[in-house]
PDB file of C-alpha atoms in Angstrom:
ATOM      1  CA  UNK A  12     -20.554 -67.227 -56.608  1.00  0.00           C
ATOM      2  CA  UNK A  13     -17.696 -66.871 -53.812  1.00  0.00           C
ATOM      3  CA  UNK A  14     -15.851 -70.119 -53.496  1.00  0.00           C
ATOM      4  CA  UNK A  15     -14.447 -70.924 -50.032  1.00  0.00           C
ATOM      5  CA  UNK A  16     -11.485 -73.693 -49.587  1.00  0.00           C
ATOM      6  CA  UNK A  17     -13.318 -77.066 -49.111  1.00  0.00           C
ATOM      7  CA  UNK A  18     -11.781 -80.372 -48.830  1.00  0.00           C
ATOM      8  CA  UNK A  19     -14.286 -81.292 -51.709  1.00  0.00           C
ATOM      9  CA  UNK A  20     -12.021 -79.139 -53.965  1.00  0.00           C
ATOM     10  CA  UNK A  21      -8.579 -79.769 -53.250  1.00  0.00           C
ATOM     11  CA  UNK A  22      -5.948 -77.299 -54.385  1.00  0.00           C
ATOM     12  CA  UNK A  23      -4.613 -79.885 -56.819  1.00  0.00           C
ATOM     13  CA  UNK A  24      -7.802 -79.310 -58.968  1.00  0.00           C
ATOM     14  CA  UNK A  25      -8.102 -75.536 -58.897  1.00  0.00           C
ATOM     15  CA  UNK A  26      -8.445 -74.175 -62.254  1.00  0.00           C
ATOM     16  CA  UNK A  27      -7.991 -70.602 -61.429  1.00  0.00           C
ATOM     17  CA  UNK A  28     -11.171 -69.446 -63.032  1.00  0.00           C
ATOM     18  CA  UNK A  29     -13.391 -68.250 -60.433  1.00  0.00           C
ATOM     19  CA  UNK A  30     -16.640 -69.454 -62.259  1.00  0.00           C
ATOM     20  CA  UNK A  31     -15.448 -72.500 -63.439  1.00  0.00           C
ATOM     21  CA  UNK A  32     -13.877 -73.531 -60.004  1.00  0.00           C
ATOM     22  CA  UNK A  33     -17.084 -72.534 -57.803  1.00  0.00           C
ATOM     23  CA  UNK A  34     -19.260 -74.902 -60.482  1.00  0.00           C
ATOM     24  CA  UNK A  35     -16.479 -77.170 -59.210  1.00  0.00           C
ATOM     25  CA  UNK A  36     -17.076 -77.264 -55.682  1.00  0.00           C
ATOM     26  CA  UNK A  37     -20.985 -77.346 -56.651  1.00  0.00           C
ATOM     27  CA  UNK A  38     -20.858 -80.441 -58.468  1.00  0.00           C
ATOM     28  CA  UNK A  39     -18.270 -81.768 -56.151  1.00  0.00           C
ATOM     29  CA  UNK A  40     -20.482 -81.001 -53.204  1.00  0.00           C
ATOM     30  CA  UNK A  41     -23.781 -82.410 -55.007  1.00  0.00           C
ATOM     31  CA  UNK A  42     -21.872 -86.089 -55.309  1.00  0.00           C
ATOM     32  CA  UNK A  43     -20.439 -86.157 -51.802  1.00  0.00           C
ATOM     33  CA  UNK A  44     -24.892 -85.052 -50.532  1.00  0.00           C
ATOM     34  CA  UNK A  45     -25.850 -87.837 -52.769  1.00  0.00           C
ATOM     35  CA  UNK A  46     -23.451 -90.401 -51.875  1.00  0.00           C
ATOM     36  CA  UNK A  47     -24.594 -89.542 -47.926  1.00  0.00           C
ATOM     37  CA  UNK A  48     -27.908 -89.914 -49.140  1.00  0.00           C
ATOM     38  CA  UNK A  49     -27.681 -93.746 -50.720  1.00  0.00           C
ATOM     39  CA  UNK A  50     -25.728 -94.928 -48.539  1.00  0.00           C
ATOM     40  CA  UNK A  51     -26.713 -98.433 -47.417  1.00  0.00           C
ATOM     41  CA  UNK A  52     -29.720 -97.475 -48.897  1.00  0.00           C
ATOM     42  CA  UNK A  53     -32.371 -98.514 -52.019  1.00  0.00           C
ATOM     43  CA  UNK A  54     -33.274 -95.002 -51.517  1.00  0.00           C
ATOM     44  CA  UNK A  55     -32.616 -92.935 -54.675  1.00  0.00           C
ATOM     45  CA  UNK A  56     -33.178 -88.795 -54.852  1.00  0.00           C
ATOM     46  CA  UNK A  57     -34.428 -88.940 -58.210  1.00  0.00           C
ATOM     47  CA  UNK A  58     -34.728 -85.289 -58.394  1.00  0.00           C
ATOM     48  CA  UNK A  59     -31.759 -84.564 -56.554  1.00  0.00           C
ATOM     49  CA  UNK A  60     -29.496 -87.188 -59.497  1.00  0.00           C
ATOM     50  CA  UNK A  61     -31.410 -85.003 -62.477  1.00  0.00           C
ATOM     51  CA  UNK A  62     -30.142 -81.855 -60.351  1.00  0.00           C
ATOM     52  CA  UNK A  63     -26.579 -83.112 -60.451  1.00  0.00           C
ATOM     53  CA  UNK A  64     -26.848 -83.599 -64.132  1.00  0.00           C
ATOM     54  CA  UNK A  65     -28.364 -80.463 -65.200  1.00  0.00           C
ATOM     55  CA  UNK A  66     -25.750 -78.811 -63.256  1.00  0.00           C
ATOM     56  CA  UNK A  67     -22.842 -81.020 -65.486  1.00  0.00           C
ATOM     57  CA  UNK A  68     -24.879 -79.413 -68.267  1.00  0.00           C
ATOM     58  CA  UNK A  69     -24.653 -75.957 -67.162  1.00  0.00           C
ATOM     59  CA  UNK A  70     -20.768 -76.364 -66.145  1.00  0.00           C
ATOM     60  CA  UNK A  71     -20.113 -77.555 -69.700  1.00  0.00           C
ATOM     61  CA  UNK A  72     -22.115 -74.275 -71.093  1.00  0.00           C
ATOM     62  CA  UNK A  73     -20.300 -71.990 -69.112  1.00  0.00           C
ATOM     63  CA  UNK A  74     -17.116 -73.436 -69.876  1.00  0.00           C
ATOM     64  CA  UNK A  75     -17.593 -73.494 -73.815  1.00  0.00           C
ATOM     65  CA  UNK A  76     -19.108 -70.047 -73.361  1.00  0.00           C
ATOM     66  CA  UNK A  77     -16.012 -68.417 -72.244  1.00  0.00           C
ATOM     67  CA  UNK A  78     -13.778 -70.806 -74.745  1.00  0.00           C
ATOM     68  CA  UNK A  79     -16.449 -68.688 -77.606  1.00  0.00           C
ATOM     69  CA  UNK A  80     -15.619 -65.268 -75.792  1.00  0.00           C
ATOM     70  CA  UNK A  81     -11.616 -65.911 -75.780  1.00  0.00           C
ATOM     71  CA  UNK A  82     -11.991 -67.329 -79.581  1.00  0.00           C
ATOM     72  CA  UNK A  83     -10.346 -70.731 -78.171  1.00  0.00           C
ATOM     73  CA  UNK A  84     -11.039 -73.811 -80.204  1.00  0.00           C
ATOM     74  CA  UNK A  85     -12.808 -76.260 -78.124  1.00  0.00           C
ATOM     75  CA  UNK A  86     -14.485 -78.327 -80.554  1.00  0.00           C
ATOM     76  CA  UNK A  87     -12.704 -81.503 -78.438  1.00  0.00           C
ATOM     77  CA  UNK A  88     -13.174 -79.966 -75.307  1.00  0.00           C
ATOM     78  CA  UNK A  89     -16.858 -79.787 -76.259  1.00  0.00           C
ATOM     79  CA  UNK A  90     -17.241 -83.388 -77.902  1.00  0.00           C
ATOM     80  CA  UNK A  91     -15.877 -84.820 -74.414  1.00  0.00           C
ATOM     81  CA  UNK A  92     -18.527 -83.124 -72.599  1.00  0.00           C
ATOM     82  CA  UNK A  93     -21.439 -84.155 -74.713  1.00  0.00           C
ATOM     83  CA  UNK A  94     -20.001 -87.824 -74.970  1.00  0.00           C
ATOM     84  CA  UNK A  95     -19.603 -87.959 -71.114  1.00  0.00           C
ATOM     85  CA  UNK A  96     -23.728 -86.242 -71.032  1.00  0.00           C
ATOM     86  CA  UNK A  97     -24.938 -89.028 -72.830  1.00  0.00           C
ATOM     87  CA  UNK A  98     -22.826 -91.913 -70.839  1.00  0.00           C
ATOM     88  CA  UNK A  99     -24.311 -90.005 -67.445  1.00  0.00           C
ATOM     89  CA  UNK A 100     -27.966 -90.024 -69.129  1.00  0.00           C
ATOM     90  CA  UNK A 101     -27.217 -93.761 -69.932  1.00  0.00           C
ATOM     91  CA  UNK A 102     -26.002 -94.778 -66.583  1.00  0.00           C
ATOM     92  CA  UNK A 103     -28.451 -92.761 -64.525  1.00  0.00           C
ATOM     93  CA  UNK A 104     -31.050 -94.877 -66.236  1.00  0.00           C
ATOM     94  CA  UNK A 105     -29.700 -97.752 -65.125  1.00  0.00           C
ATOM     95  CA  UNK A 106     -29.202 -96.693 -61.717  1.00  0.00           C
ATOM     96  CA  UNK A 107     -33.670 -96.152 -61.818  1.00  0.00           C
ATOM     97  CA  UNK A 108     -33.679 -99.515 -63.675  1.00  0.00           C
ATOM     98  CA  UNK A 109     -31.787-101.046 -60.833  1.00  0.00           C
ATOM     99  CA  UNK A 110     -29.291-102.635 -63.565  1.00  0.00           C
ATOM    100  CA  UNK A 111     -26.870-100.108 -61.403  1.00  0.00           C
ATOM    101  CA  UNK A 112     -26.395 -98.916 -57.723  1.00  0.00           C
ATOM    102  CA  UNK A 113     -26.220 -95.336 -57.285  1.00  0.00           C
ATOM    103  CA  UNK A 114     -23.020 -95.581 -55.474  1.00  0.00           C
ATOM    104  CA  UNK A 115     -21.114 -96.700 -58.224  1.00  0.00           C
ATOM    105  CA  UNK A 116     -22.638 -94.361 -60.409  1.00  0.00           C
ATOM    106  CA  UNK A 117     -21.503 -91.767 -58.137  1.00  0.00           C
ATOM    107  CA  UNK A 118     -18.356 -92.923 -57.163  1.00  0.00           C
ATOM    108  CA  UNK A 119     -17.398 -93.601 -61.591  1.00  0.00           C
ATOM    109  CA  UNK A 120     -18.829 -89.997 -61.709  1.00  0.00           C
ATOM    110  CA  UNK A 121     -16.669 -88.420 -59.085  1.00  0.00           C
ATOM    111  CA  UNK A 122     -13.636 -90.338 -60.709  1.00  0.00           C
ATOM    112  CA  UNK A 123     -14.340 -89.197 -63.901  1.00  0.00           C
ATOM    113  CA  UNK A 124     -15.422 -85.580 -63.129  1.00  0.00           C
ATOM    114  CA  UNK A 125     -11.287 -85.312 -61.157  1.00  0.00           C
ATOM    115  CA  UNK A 126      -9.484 -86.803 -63.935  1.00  0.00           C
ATOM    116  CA  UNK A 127     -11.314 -84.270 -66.623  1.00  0.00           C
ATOM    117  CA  UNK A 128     -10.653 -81.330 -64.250  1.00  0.00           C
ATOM    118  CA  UNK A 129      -6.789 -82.344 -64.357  1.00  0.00           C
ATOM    119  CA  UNK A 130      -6.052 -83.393 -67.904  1.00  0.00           C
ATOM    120  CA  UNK A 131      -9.191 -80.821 -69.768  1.00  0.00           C
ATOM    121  CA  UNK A 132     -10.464 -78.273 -67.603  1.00  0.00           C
ATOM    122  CA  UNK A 133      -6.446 -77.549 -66.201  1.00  0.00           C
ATOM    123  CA  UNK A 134      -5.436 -77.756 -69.948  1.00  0.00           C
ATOM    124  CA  UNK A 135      -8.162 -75.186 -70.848  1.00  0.00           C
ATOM    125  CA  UNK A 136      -7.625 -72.853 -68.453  1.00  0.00           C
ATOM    126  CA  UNK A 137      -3.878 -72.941 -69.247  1.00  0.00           C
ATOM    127  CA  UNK A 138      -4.627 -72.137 -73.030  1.00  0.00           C
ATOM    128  CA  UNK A 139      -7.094 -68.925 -71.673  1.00  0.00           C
ATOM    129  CA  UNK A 140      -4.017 -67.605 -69.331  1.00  0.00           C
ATOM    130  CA  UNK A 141      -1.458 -67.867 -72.411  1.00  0.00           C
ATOM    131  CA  UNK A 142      -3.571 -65.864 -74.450  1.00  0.00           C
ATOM    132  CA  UNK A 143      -4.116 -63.382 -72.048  1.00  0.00           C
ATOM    133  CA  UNK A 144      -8.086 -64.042 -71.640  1.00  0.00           C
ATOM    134  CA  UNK A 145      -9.574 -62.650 -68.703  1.00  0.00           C
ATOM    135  CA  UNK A 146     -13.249 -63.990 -68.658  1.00  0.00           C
ATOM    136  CA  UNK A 147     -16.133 -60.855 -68.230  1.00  0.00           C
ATOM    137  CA  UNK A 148     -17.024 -62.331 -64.824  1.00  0.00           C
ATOM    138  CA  UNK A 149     -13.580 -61.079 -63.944  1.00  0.00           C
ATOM    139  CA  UNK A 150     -13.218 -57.999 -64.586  1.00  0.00           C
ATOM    140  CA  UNK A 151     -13.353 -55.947 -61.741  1.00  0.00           C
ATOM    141  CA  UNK A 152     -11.563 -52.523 -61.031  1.00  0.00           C
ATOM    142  CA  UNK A 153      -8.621 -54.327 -59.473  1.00  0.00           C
ATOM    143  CA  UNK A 154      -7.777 -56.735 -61.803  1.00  0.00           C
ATOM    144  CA  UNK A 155      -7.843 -53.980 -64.445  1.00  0.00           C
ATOM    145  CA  UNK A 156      -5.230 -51.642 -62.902  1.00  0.00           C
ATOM    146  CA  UNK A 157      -3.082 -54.490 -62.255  1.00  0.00           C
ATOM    147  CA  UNK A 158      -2.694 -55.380 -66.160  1.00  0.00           C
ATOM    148  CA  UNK A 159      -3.027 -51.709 -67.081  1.00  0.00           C
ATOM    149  CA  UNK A 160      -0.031 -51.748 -64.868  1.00  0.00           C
ATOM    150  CA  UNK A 161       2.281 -54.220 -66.651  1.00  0.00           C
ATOM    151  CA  UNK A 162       0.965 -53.492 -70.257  1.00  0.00           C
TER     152      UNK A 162
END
């Protein structure tokens, strides 16, 4: 998946990982259609919300899949992602129960999906650059001339 620049990704929350930043701008990009969506409105995309959250799901595989491939311990990484499942799960329930509005279930999810990118997901991506991991999904003929190059 090609990621373009998008205000829904600002620089500031790049991670450098092609994969992991693309997933990004998808689950970025799913809030913001939602939020459009609810707005001044009862109406709630059922469907659409369980999209959103089986995409978290899949985000937090892919990432713990290439912390298993670069032997990284993410056990904490990993616990904060299936804590943050089961508070979404929760919450989402409420939102159909009406004890919540989808708004602020989207606007505590965009909040909280930012401040994990900059304190976990940067952090992570850090540890895979200092031990030299370069994820499968980037290996490509360029990229492995350039550290043939320097090695």
């Amino acid at each position: 998946m090609e990621i373009g620049r998008s205000p829904l990704l600002p620089e500031a929350l790049l991670v450098d990982l092609p994969e992991i930043d693309a997933q990004h701008e998808d689950i970025f990009s799913r809030i913001e259609s939602l939020k459009v969506a609810c707005f001044e409105s009862d109406y709630v995309p059922i469907d659409e919300f369980h999209a959103l959250l089986d995409v978290f799901e899949q985000h937090f595989a892919t990432e713990e899949r290439i912390a298993a491939e670069a032997g990284l311990d993410f056990a904490d990484h990993a616990k904060i992602h299936a804590n943050t499942l089961r508070l979404l799960w929760k919450a989402f329930g409420d939102v159909i129960n009406g004890g919540h509005d989808a708004h602020s279930f989207l606007r505590f999810t965009e909040y909280w999906f930012e401040r994990h990118i900059r304190e976990d997901d940067q952090a992570f991506a850090a540890a895979l650059q200092s031990s030299n991991f370069l994820p499968p999904a980037m290996h490509w003929p360029a990229a492995d001339r350039y550290f043939a190059a320097r090695v």
